[in-house]
PDB file of C-alpha atoms in Angstrom:
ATOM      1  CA  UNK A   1     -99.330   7.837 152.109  1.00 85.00           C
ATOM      2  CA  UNK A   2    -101.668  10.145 153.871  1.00 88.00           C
ATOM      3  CA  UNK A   3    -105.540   9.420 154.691  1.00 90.00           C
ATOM      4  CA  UNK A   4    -107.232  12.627 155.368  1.00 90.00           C
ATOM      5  CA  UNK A   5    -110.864  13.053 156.117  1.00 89.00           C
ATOM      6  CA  UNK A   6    -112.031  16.310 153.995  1.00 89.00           C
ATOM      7  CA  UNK A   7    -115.845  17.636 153.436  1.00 88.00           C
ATOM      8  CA  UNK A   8    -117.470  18.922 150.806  1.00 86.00           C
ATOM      9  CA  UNK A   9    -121.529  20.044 150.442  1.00 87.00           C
ATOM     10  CA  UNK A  10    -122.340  16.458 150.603  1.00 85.00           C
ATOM     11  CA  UNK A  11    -120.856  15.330 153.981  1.00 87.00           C
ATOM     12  CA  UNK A  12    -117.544  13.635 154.533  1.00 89.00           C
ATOM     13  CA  UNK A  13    -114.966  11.451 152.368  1.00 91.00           C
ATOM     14  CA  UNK A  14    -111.535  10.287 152.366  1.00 92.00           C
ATOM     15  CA  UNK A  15    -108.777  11.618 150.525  1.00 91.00           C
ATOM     16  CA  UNK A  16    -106.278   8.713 150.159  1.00 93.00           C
ATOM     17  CA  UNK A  17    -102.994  10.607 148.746  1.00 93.00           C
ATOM     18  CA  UNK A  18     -99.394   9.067 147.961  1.00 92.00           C
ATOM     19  CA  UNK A  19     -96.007  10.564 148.778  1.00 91.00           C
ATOM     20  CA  UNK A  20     -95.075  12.109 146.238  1.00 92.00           C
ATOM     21  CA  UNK A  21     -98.307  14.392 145.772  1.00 92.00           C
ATOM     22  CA  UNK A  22     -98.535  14.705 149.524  1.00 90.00           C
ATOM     23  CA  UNK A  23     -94.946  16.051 150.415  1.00 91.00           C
ATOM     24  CA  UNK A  24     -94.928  18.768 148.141  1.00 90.00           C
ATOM     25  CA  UNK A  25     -98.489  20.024 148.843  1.00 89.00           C
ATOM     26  CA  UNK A  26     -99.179  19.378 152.754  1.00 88.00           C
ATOM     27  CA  UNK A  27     -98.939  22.967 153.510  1.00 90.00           C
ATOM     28  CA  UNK A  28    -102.334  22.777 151.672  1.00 90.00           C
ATOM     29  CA  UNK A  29    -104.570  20.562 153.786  1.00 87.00           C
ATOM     30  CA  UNK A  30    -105.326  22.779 157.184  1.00 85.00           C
ATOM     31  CA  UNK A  31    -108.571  23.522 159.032  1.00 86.00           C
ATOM     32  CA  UNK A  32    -111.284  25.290 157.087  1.00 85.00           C
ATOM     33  CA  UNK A  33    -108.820  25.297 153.045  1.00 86.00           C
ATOM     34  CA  UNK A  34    -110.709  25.163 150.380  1.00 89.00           C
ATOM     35  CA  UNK A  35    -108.731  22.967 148.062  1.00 90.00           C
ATOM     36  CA  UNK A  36    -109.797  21.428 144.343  1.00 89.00           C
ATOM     37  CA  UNK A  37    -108.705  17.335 144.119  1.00 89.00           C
ATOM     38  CA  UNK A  38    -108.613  15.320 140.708  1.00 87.00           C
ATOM     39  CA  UNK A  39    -108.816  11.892 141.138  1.00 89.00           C
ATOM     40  CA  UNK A  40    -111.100   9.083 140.840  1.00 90.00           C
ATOM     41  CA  UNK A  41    -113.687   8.143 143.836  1.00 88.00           C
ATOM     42  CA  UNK A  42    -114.830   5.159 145.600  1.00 85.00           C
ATOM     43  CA  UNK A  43    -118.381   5.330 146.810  1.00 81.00           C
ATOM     44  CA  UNK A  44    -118.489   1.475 147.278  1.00 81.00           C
ATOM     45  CA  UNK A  45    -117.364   1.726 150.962  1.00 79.00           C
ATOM     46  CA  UNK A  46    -119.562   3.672 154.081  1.00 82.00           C
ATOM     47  CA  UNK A  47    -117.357   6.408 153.937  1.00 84.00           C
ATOM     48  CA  UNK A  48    -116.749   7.354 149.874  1.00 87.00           C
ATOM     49  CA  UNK A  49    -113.063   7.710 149.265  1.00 91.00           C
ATOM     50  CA  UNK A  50    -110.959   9.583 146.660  1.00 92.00           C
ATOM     51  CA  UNK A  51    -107.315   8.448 145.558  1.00 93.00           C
ATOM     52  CA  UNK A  52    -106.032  11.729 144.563  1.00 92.00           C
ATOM     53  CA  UNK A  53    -103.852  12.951 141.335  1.00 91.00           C
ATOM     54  CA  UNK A  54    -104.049  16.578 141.796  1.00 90.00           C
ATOM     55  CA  UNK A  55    -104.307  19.199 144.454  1.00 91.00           C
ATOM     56  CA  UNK A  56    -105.351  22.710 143.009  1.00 88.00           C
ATOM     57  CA  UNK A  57    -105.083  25.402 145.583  1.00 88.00           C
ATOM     58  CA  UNK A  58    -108.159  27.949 145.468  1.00 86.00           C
ATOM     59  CA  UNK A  59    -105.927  30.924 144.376  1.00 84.00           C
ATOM     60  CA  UNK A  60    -104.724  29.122 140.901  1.00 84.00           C
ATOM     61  CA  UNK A  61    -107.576  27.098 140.323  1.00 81.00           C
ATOM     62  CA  UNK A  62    -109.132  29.522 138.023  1.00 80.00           C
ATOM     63  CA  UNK A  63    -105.964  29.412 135.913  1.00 78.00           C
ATOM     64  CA  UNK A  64    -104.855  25.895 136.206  1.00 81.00           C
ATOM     65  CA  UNK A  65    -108.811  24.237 135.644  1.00 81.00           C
ATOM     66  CA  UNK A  66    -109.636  27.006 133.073  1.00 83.00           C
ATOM     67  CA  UNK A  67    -110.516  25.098 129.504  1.00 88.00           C
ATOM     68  CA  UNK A  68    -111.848  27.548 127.402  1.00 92.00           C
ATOM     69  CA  UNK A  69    -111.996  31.542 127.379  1.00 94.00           C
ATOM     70  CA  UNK A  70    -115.427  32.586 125.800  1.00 94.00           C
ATOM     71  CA  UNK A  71    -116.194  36.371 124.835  1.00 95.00           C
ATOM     72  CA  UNK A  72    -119.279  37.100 123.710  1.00 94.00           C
ATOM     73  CA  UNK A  73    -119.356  40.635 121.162  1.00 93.00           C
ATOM     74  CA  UNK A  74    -122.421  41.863 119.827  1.00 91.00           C
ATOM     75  CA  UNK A  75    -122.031  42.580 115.971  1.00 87.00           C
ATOM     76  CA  UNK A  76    -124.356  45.408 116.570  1.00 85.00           C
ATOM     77  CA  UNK A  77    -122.534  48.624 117.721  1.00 84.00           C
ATOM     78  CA  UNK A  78    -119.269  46.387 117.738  1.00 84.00           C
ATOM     79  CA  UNK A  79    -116.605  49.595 116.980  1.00 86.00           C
ATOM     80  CA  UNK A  80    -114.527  48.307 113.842  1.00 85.00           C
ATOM     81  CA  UNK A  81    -111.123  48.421 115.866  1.00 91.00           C
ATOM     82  CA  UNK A  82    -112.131  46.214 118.933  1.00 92.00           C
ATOM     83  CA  UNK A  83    -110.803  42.851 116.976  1.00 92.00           C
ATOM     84  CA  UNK A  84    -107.970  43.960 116.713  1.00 93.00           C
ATOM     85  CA  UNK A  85    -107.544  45.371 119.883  1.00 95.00           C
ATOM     86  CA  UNK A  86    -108.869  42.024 121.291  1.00 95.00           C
ATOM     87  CA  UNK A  87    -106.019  39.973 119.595  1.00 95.00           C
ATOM     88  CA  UNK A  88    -103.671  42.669 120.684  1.00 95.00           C
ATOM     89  CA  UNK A  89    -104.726  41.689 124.501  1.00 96.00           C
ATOM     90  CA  UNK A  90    -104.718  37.711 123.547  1.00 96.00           C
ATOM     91  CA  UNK A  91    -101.408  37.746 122.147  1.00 96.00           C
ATOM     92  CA  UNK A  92     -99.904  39.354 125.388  1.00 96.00           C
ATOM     93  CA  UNK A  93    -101.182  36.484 127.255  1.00 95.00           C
ATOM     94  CA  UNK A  94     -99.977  33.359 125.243  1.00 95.00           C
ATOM     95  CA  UNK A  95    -101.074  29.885 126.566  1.00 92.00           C
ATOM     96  CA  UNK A  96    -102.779  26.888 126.285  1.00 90.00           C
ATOM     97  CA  UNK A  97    -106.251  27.804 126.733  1.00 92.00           C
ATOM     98  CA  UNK A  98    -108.436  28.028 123.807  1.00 94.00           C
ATOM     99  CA  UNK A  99    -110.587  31.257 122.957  1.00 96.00           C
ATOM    100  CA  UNK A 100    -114.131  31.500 121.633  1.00 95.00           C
ATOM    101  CA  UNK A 101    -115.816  34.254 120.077  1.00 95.00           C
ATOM    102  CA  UNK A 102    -119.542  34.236 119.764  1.00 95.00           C
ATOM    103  CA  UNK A 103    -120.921  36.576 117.922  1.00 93.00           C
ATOM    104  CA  UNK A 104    -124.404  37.595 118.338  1.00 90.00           C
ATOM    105  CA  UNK A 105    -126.257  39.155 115.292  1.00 86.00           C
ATOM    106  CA  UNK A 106    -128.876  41.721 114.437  1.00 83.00           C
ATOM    107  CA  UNK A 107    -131.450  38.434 114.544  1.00 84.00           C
ATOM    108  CA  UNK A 108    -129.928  37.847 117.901  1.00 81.00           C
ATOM    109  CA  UNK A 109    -128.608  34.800 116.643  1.00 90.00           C
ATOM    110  CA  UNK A 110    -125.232  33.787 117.628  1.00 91.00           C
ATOM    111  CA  UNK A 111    -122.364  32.415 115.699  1.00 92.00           C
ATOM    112  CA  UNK A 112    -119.176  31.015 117.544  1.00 93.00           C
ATOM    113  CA  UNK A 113    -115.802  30.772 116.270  1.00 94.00           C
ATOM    114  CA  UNK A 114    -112.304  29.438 117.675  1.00 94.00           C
ATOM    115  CA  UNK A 115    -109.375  31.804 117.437  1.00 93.00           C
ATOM    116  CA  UNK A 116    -106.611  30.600 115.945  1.00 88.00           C
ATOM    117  CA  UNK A 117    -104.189  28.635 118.288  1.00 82.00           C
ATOM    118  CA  UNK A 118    -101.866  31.180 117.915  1.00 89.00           C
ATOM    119  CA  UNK A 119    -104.551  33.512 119.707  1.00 93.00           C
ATOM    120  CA  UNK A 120    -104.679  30.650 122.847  1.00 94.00           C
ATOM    121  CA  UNK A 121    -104.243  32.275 126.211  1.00 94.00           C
ATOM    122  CA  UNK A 122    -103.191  31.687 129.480  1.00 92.00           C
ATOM    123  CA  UNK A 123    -105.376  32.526 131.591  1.00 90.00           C
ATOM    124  CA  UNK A 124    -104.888  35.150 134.729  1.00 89.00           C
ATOM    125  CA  UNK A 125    -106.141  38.020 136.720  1.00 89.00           C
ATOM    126  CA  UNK A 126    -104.411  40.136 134.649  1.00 93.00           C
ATOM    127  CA  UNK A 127    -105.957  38.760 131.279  1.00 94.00           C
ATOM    128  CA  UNK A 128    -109.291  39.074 132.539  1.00 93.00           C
ATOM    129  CA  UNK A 129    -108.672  42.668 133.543  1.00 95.00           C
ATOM    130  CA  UNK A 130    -107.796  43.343 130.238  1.00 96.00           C
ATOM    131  CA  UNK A 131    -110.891  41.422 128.621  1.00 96.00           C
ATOM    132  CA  UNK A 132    -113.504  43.110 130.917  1.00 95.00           C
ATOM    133  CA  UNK A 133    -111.949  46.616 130.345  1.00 94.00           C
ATOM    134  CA  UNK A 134    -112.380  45.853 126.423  1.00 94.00           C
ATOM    135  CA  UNK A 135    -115.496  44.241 126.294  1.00 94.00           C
ATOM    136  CA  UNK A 136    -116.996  44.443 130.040  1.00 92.00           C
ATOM    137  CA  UNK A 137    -117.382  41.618 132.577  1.00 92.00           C
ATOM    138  CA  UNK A 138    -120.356  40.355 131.479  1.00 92.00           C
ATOM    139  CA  UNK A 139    -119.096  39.700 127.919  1.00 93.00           C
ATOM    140  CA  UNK A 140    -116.062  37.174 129.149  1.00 94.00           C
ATOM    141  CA  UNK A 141    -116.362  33.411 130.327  1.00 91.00           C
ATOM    142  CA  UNK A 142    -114.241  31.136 131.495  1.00 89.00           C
ATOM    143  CA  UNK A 143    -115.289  27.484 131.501  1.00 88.00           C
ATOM    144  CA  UNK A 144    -113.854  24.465 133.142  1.00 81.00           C
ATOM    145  CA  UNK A 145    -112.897  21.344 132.188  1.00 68.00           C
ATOM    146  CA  UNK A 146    -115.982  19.069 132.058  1.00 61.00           C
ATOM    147  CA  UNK A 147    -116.042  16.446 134.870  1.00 58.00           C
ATOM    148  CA  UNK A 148    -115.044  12.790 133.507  1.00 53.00           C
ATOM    149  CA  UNK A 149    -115.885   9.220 134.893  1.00 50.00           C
ATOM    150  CA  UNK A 150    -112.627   8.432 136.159  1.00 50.00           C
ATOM    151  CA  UNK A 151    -111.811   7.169 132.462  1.00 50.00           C
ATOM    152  CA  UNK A 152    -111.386  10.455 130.899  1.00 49.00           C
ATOM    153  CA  UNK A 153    -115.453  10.182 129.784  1.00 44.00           C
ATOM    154  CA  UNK A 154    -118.103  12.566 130.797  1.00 48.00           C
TER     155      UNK A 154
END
């Protein structure tokens, strides 16, 4: 079991990780990393302690934390073939991450509907290439997964 002292914008904590997440991702935990942990905290002591599940390297944490894929197309101007270019680009990135489509109207009202599963992504650097070229950056989200209590509750 390793006990590391880590930092984050509000000051210190422990990281209290077993073997067999610690052995395979030690390489991980230097000087100055920037590393995402999923676990469940302690704040009951001085010094607030995490026992940790996960360790997400920065470089595939947008991937591996990414819950949703939201692109937003305005119906106004929208060119009648960028649908089905858009499934085109999902389908060449199958996955497990959901897509949204929110459509905003002439009333600027928007409408949001889930692709099919079939149209779920995984998501990349590559995929989001491919999104922004389509639709441009500003058009394509990614969210997270939504933080939880420690009992899978937000």
């Amino acid at each position: 079991m390793a006990r590391l002292t880590m930092e984050d914008l509000t000051g210190p904590f422990e990281a209290v990780i077993f073997p067999r997440l610690y052995e395979p991702s030690r390489e991980l935990f230097h000087k100055d990393a920037i590393v995402f942990l999923d676990g469940v905290a302690d704040v009951g002591r001085d010094l607030p302690s995490i026992k940790v599940n996960d360790v997400v390297p920065i470089a595939q944490a947008e991937a591996r934390l990414a819950d949703h894929v939201v692109i937003n197309l305005d119906c106004v101007g929208l060119a009648e073939d960028t649908l089905d270019r858009l499934k085109a680009v999902l389908e060449q990135h199958p996955g497990s991450c959901p897509v949204l489509l929110r459509f905003l109207g002439h009333d600027r009202r928007a409408t949001t509907v889930r692709a099919g599963s079939g149209l779920a992504v995984a998501w990349s650097p590559e995929l989001a290439h491919a999104l922004q070229g389509l639709v441009g950056t500003e058009h394509v989200l990614v969210t997270g997964r939504p933080e939880t209590n420690g009992e899978g509750l937000p």
